[in-house]
Coordinates of C-alpha atoms and ligand atoms in Angstrom, one line a residue:
M1 CA 20.6 -1.8 -20.8
S2 CA 17.9 -4.7 -20.6
H3 CA 15.2 -4.0 -17.9
Q4 CA 13.6 -6.7 -16.0
T5 CA 10.3 -6.8 -17.4
H6 CA 6.6 -7.1 -15.8
P7 CA 6.5 -10.9 -15.7
E8 CA 10.0 -11.3 -14.2
L9 CA 9.4 -9.3 -11.3
A10 CA 6.2 -10.3 -10.8
A11 CA 7.0 -14.2 -10.8
A12 CA 9.3 -12.8 -8.2
F13 CA 6.6 -11.1 -6.3
T14 CA 4.8 -14.5 -6.6
A15 CA 7.0 -17.2 -5.5
D16 CA 5.7 -15.9 -1.9
T17 CA 2.1 -17.5 -1.9
E18 CA 1.3 -16.4 1.3
R19 CA 2.1 -13.0 0.8
T20 CA 0.8 -12.8 -2.7
H21 CA -2.8 -14.1 -1.2
W22 CA -2.7 -11.6 1.8
H23 CA -1.9 -8.9 -1.1
D24 CA -5.1 -9.5 -3.0
G25 CA -6.8 -9.6 0.0
A26 CA -6.0 -5.9 1.5
L27 CA -6.6 -4.8 -1.7
W28 CA -9.8 -6.3 -2.3
F29 CA -11.0 -5.4 0.9
V30 CA -10.5 -1.7 0.2
R31 CA -12.2 -2.6 -3.5
S32 CA -15.1 -3.5 -1.8
K33 CA -15.5 -0.5 0.3
R34 CA -15.3 1.6 -2.8
D35 CA -18.6 -0.8 -4.0
R36 CA -20.3 0.3 -0.7
A37 CA -19.7 4.3 -0.9
A38 CA -20.4 4.0 -4.6
R39 CA -23.2 2.8 -4.0
S40 CA -24.6 4.9 -1.2
I41 CA -24.9 7.8 -3.6
P42 CA -27.9 7.5 -6.0
E43 CA -26.3 10.3 -8.5
W44 CA -22.9 8.0 -8.5
E45 CA -22.7 7.2 -12.9
Q46 CA -23.7 10.9 -13.0
L47 CA -20.7 12.3 -11.5
R48 CA -18.9 10.3 -13.2
E49 CA -19.9 11.4 -16.2
L50 CA -19.8 15.3 -14.9
A51 CA -16.3 14.7 -13.7
A52 CA -15.4 13.1 -17.1
G53 CA -17.2 15.9 -18.9
I54 CA -15.4 18.5 -16.8
K55 CA -11.7 16.8 -17.8
A56 CA -12.6 16.8 -21.4
H57 CA -13.5 20.4 -21.8
T58 CA -10.5 21.5 -19.4
M59 CA -7.9 19.7 -21.6
S60 CA -9.3 20.8 -24.4
R61 CA -8.6 24.2 -23.1
L62 CA -5.4 23.6 -20.9
A63 CA -3.2 26.3 -22.2
D64 CA -5.9 29.1 -21.3
Y65 CA -6.6 27.7 -17.9
L66 CA -2.9 27.2 -17.0
E67 CA -2.3 30.9 -18.0
Q68 CA -5.9 32.0 -15.9
F69 CA -4.6 29.7 -13.2
E70 CA -1.0 31.6 -13.2
Q71 CA -2.8 35.1 -13.4
N72 CA -4.9 34.0 -10.4
A73 CA -2.4 32.6 -8.0
T74 CA 0.0 35.2 -8.9
R75 CA -2.7 37.8 -7.3
L76 CA -3.2 36.0 -4.3
G77 CA 0.8 36.1 -3.9
A78 CA 2.1 33.2 -4.8
V79 CA 4.8 32.5 -7.5
V80 CA 4.3 30.2 -10.2
H81 CA 7.2 28.5 -11.8
W82 CA 6.9 26.3 -15.4
A83 CA 9.1 23.0 -15.7
R84 CA 9.3 21.4 -18.7
D85 CA 10.4 18.1 -17.4
A86 CA 11.7 16.8 -14.1
A87 CA 15.3 17.7 -14.3
E88 CA 14.1 21.4 -14.3
H89 CA 11.7 20.8 -11.5
N90 CA 14.0 19.4 -9.3
Q91 CA 16.6 22.3 -10.1
I92 CA 13.7 25.1 -9.4
V93 CA 12.8 23.2 -6.1
H94 CA 16.7 23.2 -5.5
R95 CA 17.0 26.9 -6.4
I96 CA 14.2 27.7 -4.1
L97 CA 15.5 25.9 -1.0
S98 CA 19.3 27.0 -1.5
E99 CA 18.5 30.6 -2.3
R100 CA 16.9 30.9 1.7
G101 CA 19.6 28.6 3.3
V102 CA 17.4 25.5 3.5
T103 CA 18.7 22.2 4.5
R104 CA 15.5 20.3 6.5
V105 CA 12.4 19.8 4.2
V106 CA 9.4 18.3 5.5
K107 CA 7.0 16.8 2.6
S108 CA 3.5 15.8 2.2
K109 CA 2.8 12.9 -0.3
S110 CA 3.2 13.6 -3.7
M111 CA 3.5 11.0 -6.6
L112 CA 4.8 13.8 -8.9
T113 CA 7.7 14.4 -6.8
E114 CA 8.3 10.8 -7.2
E115 CA 8.2 11.1 -10.3
C116 CA 10.5 13.6 -10.7
H117 CA 12.8 11.6 -7.8
L118 CA 13.1 14.8 -6.3
N119 CA 14.4 13.2 -2.6
P120 CA 17.3 11.4 -4.1
Y121 CA 18.3 14.8 -6.1
L122 CA 17.8 17.3 -3.0
Q123 CA 19.7 14.7 -0.8
K124 CA 22.4 15.2 -3.0
H125 CA 22.5 18.6 -2.7
G126 CA 23.0 18.0 1.0
I127 CA 19.0 18.9 1.7
E128 CA 17.1 16.5 4.1
V129 CA 14.0 15.4 3.2
V130 CA 11.2 13.9 5.8
D131 CA 8.5 12.3 4.1
T132 CA 5.2 12.6 6.4
D133 CA 2.9 10.5 5.4
L134 CA 3.3 7.3 7.4
G135 CA 3.2 5.0 4.3
E136 CA 5.6 7.1 2.8
R137 CA 7.4 7.2 6.0
I138 CA 7.8 3.3 6.4
V139 CA 8.9 3.2 2.6
Q140 CA 11.6 6.0 3.0
L141 CA 12.8 4.0 5.8
R142 CA 13.2 0.8 4.2
D143 CA 14.7 2.9 1.2
E144 CA 12.5 1.6 -1.3
A145 CA 9.5 3.1 -3.8
P146 CA 5.7 3.4 -2.5
S147 CA 4.2 0.2 -4.3
H148 CA 0.6 2.4 -4.6
I149 CA -0.2 5.8 -5.1
V150 CA -2.8 6.2 -2.5
L151 CA -1.3 3.4 -0.1
P152 CA 2.3 3.2 -0.6
A153 CA 3.0 0.8 1.6
I154 CA 0.3 -1.6 1.4
H155 CA 2.9 -4.5 0.5
I156 CA 4.3 -4.4 3.8
K157 CA 2.9 -6.3 7.0
K158 CA 2.4 -4.7 10.6
E159 CA 5.2 -7.2 11.7
E160 CA 7.9 -6.0 9.3
V161 CA 6.7 -2.3 10.1
G162 CA 7.2 -3.5 13.7
E163 CA 10.8 -5.0 12.9
L164 CA 11.7 -1.6 11.1
F165 CA 10.8 0.8 13.7
Y166 CA 12.3 -1.6 16.2
Q167 CA 15.3 -0.3 14.4
T168 CA 15.3 2.9 13.0
L169 CA 12.8 4.8 16.1
G170 CA 13.6 2.6 18.9
T171 CA 10.0 0.7 19.6
T172 CA 9.6 -2.3 21.6
A173 CA 11.4 -5.6 20.1
G174 CA 8.0 -7.8 18.5
S175 CA 5.6 -5.2 18.8
A176 CA 3.2 -5.1 15.4
D177 CA 0.1 -3.1 17.4
P178 CA -1.1 -0.7 14.7
Q179 CA -1.8 2.2 17.3
Y180 CA 1.4 1.7 19.3
L181 CA 3.7 2.0 16.0
T182 CA 1.6 4.6 14.7
E183 CA 1.8 6.8 17.6
A184 CA 5.9 6.3 17.6
A185 CA 5.7 7.5 14.2
R186 CA 3.7 10.2 14.9
H187 CA 6.0 11.0 18.0
A188 CA 9.3 10.8 15.6
L189 CA 7.4 12.9 12.7
R190 CA 6.8 16.1 15.5
K191 CA 10.4 16.6 15.5
N192 CA 10.6 16.9 11.4
F193 CA 7.8 19.2 11.9
L194 CA 9.4 21.6 14.5
E195 CA 13.1 21.4 12.9
A196 CA 11.8 22.0 9.3
E197 CA 12.5 25.1 7.4
A198 CA 10.3 24.6 4.5
G199 CA 7.6 22.3 3.3
I200 CA 6.8 20.9 -0.1
T201 CA 3.3 19.5 -0.9
G202 CA 1.9 18.0 -3.7
V203 CA -1.7 19.3 -5.4
N204 CA -5.0 17.1 -6.1
F205 CA -6.6 20.0 -7.5
A206 CA -5.8 23.6 -9.0
I207 CA -8.6 26.0 -9.7
A208 CA -8.2 28.4 -12.7
Q209 CA -10.9 30.5 -11.8
T210 CA -9.2 31.0 -8.2
G211 CA -5.8 30.5 -8.4
G212 CA -6.1 28.5 -5.3
I213 CA -5.1 24.6 -4.9
V214 CA -6.3 21.9 -3.1
V215 CA -4.5 19.2 -1.1
C216 CA -6.3 16.2 0.3
T217 CA -4.6 14.2 3.2
N218 CA -6.0 12.3 5.6
E219 CA -3.5 12.5 8.2
G220 CA -3.4 16.4 8.6
N221 CA 0.4 16.3 7.1
A222 CA 0.5 18.8 4.5
D223 CA -1.3 21.2 7.0
M224 CA 1.1 20.7 9.9
G225 CA 3.9 20.8 7.2
T226 CA 3.2 23.9 5.9
S227 CA 1.7 26.1 8.8
L228 CA 4.9 25.7 10.8
V229 CA 7.2 27.0 8.3
P230 CA 7.4 30.2 6.6
L231 CA 8.1 28.7 3.0
H232 CA 5.4 26.1 1.1
I233 CA 6.6 25.1 -2.3
A234 CA 3.7 22.8 -3.8
C235 CA 4.6 20.9 -7.2
L236 CA 1.7 19.9 -9.7
G237 CA 1.2 18.5 -12.8
I238 CA -0.2 20.4 -15.2
E239 CA -3.4 18.5 -15.5
K240 CA -4.6 19.1 -12.2
L241 CA -6.2 21.8 -13.3
L242 CA -9.7 22.3 -12.8
P243 CA -11.7 25.3 -14.5
R244 CA -14.0 26.7 -11.6
A245 CA -14.2 26.6 -7.9
S246 CA -17.8 24.6 -8.3
D247 CA -16.2 21.6 -10.1
L248 CA -14.3 20.7 -7.0
G249 CA -17.2 19.2 -5.1
V250 CA -17.8 17.1 -7.8
F251 CA -14.2 15.6 -7.7
L252 CA -14.1 15.9 -4.0
R253 CA -17.0 13.5 -3.4
L254 CA -15.5 10.8 -6.3
L255 CA -11.8 11.0 -4.8
A256 CA -12.5 9.6 -1.7
R257 CA -15.3 7.2 -1.8
S258 CA -13.0 5.6 -5.1
A259 CA -9.6 5.3 -2.7
T260 CA -10.6 4.0 0.4
G261 CA -14.2 4.1 0.5
Q262 CA -14.6 7.0 2.6
P263 CA -17.1 9.8 2.5
I264 CA -14.4 12.5 2.4
T265 CA -10.7 12.9 2.6
T266 CA -10.3 13.7 6.4
Y267 CA -8.4 17.1 5.6
S268 CA -9.0 18.8 2.1
T269 CA -7.3 21.8 2.6
H270 CA -7.6 25.1 0.2
F271 CA -4.4 27.4 0.0
H272 CA -5.5 30.5 -1.5
G273 CA -1.6 32.5 -1.9
P274 CA 1.0 32.3 1.1
I275 CA 0.1 32.0 4.6
P276 CA 0.7 36.0 6.5
G277 CA 4.3 36.4 5.9
G278 CA 5.7 33.3 4.4
E279 CA 6.1 32.5 0.9
L280 CA 4.1 29.9 -1.6
H281 CA 5.7 28.8 -4.7
I282 CA 4.0 26.8 -7.0
V283 CA 5.8 24.8 -9.8
L284 CA 3.5 23.5 -12.7
V285 CA 5.3 20.6 -14.2
D286 CA 5.1 19.3 -17.5
N287 CA 6.9 15.9 -17.9
G288 CA 5.6 14.4 -21.2
R289 CA 1.9 15.3 -20.1
S290 CA 2.0 17.9 -23.6
H291 CA 3.0 14.9 -25.4
V292 CA -0.4 12.7 -24.4
L293 CA -1.9 15.5 -24.7
G294 CA -1.5 15.6 -28.4
Q295 CA -1.9 11.8 -28.8
E296 CA -6.3 11.1 -29.5
K297 CA -6.0 7.9 -28.7
F298 CA -4.6 8.2 -24.8
R299 CA -5.8 11.8 -24.1
R300 CA -8.0 10.6 -21.8
S301 CA -5.6 8.9 -19.2
L302 CA -4.5 12.8 -18.3
N303 CA -8.0 12.8 -16.6
C304 CA -6.9 10.7 -13.9
I305 CA -7.6 12.2 -10.2
R306 CA -5.1 9.4 -9.2
C307 CA -7.2 7.5 -6.8
G308 CA -6.1 4.3 -7.2
A309 CA -9.5 2.4 -7.7
C310 CA -8.1 0.9 -11.1
M311 CA -5.4 -0.9 -8.9
N312 CA -7.3 -2.3 -6.1
T313 CA -9.2 -3.9 -8.4
C314 CA -7.1 -5.1 -10.8
P315 CA -6.3 -8.7 -10.7
V316 CA -2.9 -8.6 -12.2
Y317 CA -1.8 -5.7 -9.8
R318 CA -3.8 -7.7 -7.1
R319 CA -1.3 -10.6 -7.2
S320 CA 1.7 -9.4 -8.8
G321 CA 2.4 -6.5 -6.7
G322 CA 3.0 -2.7 -7.3
H323 CA 7.2 -3.0 -7.7
S324 CA 6.8 -5.5 -10.6
Y325 CA 5.1 -2.5 -12.9
R326 CA 8.7 -0.3 -12.2
F327 CA 7.1 3.1 -12.7
T328 CA 5.9 5.7 -10.4
V329 CA 2.1 4.9 -11.0
P330 CA 1.6 1.3 -11.3
G331 CA -1.8 -0.6 -11.9
P332 CA -3.7 -0.3 -15.5
I333 CA -3.3 3.8 -15.3
G334 CA 0.5 3.3 -15.1
S335 CA 0.6 0.9 -17.7
V336 CA -0.6 3.5 -19.7
L337 CA 1.3 6.4 -18.6
A338 CA 4.9 4.5 -18.9
P339 CA 4.8 3.2 -22.5
A340 CA 4.3 7.1 -23.5
R341 CA 7.2 8.0 -21.2
D342 CA 9.6 5.1 -22.7
P343 CA 7.8 2.6 -25.1
K344 CA 11.2 0.7 -25.3
E345 CA 11.7 0.3 -21.6
Y346 CA 7.6 -0.4 -20.6
Y347 CA 7.0 -2.3 -23.5
S348 CA 5.5 -5.7 -21.3
L349 CA 3.4 -3.1 -19.4
P350 CA 0.4 -3.1 -21.3
Y351 CA 0.1 -6.7 -21.2
A352 CA 0.0 -6.8 -17.5
S353 CA -3.7 -6.7 -17.7
S354 CA -6.4 -9.8 -18.3
L355 CA -8.8 -6.5 -20.4
C356 CA -11.4 -7.8 -17.7
G357 CA -12.4 -4.4 -17.9
S358 CA -12.8 -4.2 -14.2
C359 CA -10.4 -0.7 -14.2
T360 CA -12.5 0.8 -16.4
D361 CA -15.7 0.4 -14.5
V362 CA -14.4 1.5 -11.1
C363 CA -12.8 4.8 -12.5
P364 CA -14.5 7.9 -11.2
V365 CA -13.7 9.7 -14.5
K366 CA -14.6 7.0 -16.8
I367 CA -11.1 7.0 -18.2
D368 CA -11.1 3.7 -20.7
L369 CA -8.3 2.1 -19.3
H370 CA -8.7 -1.4 -20.9
H371 CA -9.3 0.2 -24.6
Q372 CA -6.0 2.5 -24.0
L373 CA -4.2 -0.6 -22.5
L374 CA -5.1 -2.5 -26.1
A375 CA -4.2 0.4 -28.0
W376 CA -1.0 0.4 -26.9
R377 CA -0.3 -3.0 -27.5
G378 CA -1.2 -2.2 -30.9
E379 CA 1.2 0.5 -30.9
L380 CA 4.3 -1.1 -29.5
A381 CA 3.4 -4.2 -31.9
A382 CA 3.8 -1.6 -34.8
A383 CA 6.6 0.1 -33.7
K384 CA 8.2 -2.9 -33.5
V385 CA 10.0 -2.8 -29.5
L386 CA 8.3 -6.3 -28.5
P387 CA 11.0 -8.8 -28.2
W388 CA 11.1 -11.5 -31.1
P389 CA 9.9 -14.6 -29.8
K390 CA 6.9 -12.5 -28.2
R391 CA 6.3 -11.2 -32.0
M392 CA 6.4 -14.3 -33.7
A393 CA 4.1 -16.0 -30.6
M394 CA 1.2 -13.2 -31.3
R395 CA 2.2 -13.5 -35.2
L396 CA 1.0 -17.4 -35.0
A397 CA -1.8 -16.7 -32.3
G398 CA -3.7 -13.7 -34.7
K399 CA -3.3 -16.8 -37.7
V400 CA -4.7 -19.4 -35.2
L401 CA -7.5 -17.4 -33.7
G402 CA -8.4 -16.1 -37.0
R403 CA -9.1 -19.2 -38.6
P404 CA -12.2 -21.4 -36.3
W405 CA -11.0 -24.7 -37.8
L406 CA -7.7 -24.4 -37.0
Y407 CA -8.1 -23.0 -33.8
R408 CA -10.2 -26.8 -33.3
L409 CA -7.1 -28.3 -34.8
A410 CA -4.8 -26.6 -32.5
G411 CA -6.5 -27.5 -29.7
R412 CA -6.7 -31.0 -30.3
A413 CA -3.3 -31.2 -31.3
G414 CA -2.4 -29.3 -27.8
R415 CA -4.1 -31.9 -25.7
F416 CA -3.0 -34.8 -27.4
T417 CA 0.7 -33.4 -27.3
L418 CA 0.3 -33.1 -23.0
R419 CA -1.3 -36.5 -23.1
W420 CA 1.9 -37.9 -24.3
L421 CA 4.8 -35.5 -23.5
P422 CA 7.0 -36.7 -20.9
R423 CA 6.1 -34.6 -17.6
W424 CA 9.8 -33.7 -17.2
M425 CA 9.4 -31.9 -20.6
V426 CA 6.2 -30.2 -19.4
Y427 CA 7.7 -29.1 -15.9
H428 CA 11.3 -28.1 -17.3
R429 CA 13.1 -24.8 -16.9
L430 CA 13.2 -24.2 -20.3
N431 CA 9.3 -24.1 -20.6
P432 CA 8.2 -21.2 -18.3
W433 CA 5.0 -21.8 -19.6
G434 CA 5.0 -25.5 -17.9
L435 CA 6.5 -24.6 -14.8
Q436 CA 3.4 -21.9 -13.8
R437 CA 1.3 -24.6 -14.3
E438 CA -0.3 -27.5 -12.2
L439 CA -1.4 -30.0 -15.0
P440 CA -4.2 -32.3 -14.1
P441 CA -3.1 -36.5 -14.4
M442 CA -4.2 -37.3 -18.3
P443 CA -4.3 -41.1 -18.5
R444 CA -1.9 -42.5 -21.1
Q445 CA -3.9 -43.6 -24.6
S446 CA -2.2 -44.7 -28.0
F447 CA -3.3 -42.1 -31.1
R448 CA -5.8 -44.7 -32.1
Q449 CA -7.7 -44.6 -28.6
F450 CA -7.8 -40.8 -29.0
Y451 CA -8.8 -40.5 -31.9
R452 CA -11.8 -42.8 -31.5
Q453 CA -12.6 -41.0 -28.6
R454 CA -12.6 -37.9 -30.5
K455 CA -15.3 -39.3 -33.4
S456 CA -17.6 -40.7 -31.0
Ligands
SF4_1 S1 -7.4 6.1 -13.7 FE1 -9.1 6.4 -12.8 S2 -9.4 4.6 -11.3 FE2 -7.7 4.6 -11.9 S3 -6.0 5.9 -10.6 FE3 -7.1 7.3 -12.3 S4 -8.8 8.3 -11.9 FE4 -8.3 6.3 -10.4

């Protein structure tokens, strides 16, 4: 089955010019806040350096730290499960819930459960899952995927949220007041919190030394969703490990500032074992991470702390929207992670980048994103997974760009051709290159005039 590529999906998004500008501006606002927050800390670059070093060290001894984490978490009373892939993760979560007869669950934001498609799996087995993060709830009510890992509903305008809540929550028709809509969502979610029998959360950091886990939210929904129920299931990717409790401060300072420009996330909640009389199950998920760990060129992508800063700054992401990536994690980091999962399906993503390097500049854990995107292009070309027109175009471009005289000649030929080519051929639907361009009007010249002009 052929899947839609990034350019095809991006074209659908950019067809709405007004929305594209609005989306671009909204994300640039967050990026600017991040810049101000980063500049407010003189030791910002040292923190980034330290974070990258801690992550590199952790990844080099990941197996040891995972075992240490399991021992300490078990000592604190948690039950640790290991899932090889998404299917195993979903089966484990379902088994824990069904053994206890749970049919209603509240979930706080977790990109891992999105990656594993947990919601549809549980719903298929008769378990109702309600996302409690406001942005996640909005996209859940619209029956669509998040378009950003920190701001899941960034592609939706407040007027559209007003219409959605009018249809689903019974708010006043035509109201787009953010405070009113937020209060309406809170009111509706309160019932879900009170009726839930279990809470599922993601995990931002897991500490090998203590066996504790840390969940960061701005809305306190993870705290509410786990303190009212006797069963807490925490799902985490194996790359979320940190060796020591003292490492945490470095990452908490970087995470909130990079994500939204806040000095600190509103709630950074530490869980050390279950609540009295309750159960805490921790599901450690691999799902392709060990494979990435074994690839030297791409190993550093596992350092990601999912702050979203590379998305907010990426000129391609800002103008093409998160859904155009068709992967749980969009933007530059998603374009590195996705081909590792399935090179054939996601071959177009490493090309969804101008390679400007802005993603690398803002990444708090110093992942060399634009180098990795370039490396993926080489891997995909060598594996021959690119469609043949793209392969031919790349080969031709390589030959032209490698010979300055040929490059100059091609430039002149191109300008001459454009001057003489009938406009209907330039803007023909069979020529996607021309369709996306507004060429400046060029006066017609004879070849002799053109040639003389070039010589003079
Ligand atoms: S790659 Fe870096 S900037 Fe992008 S989400 Fe991960 S940590 Fe943040």
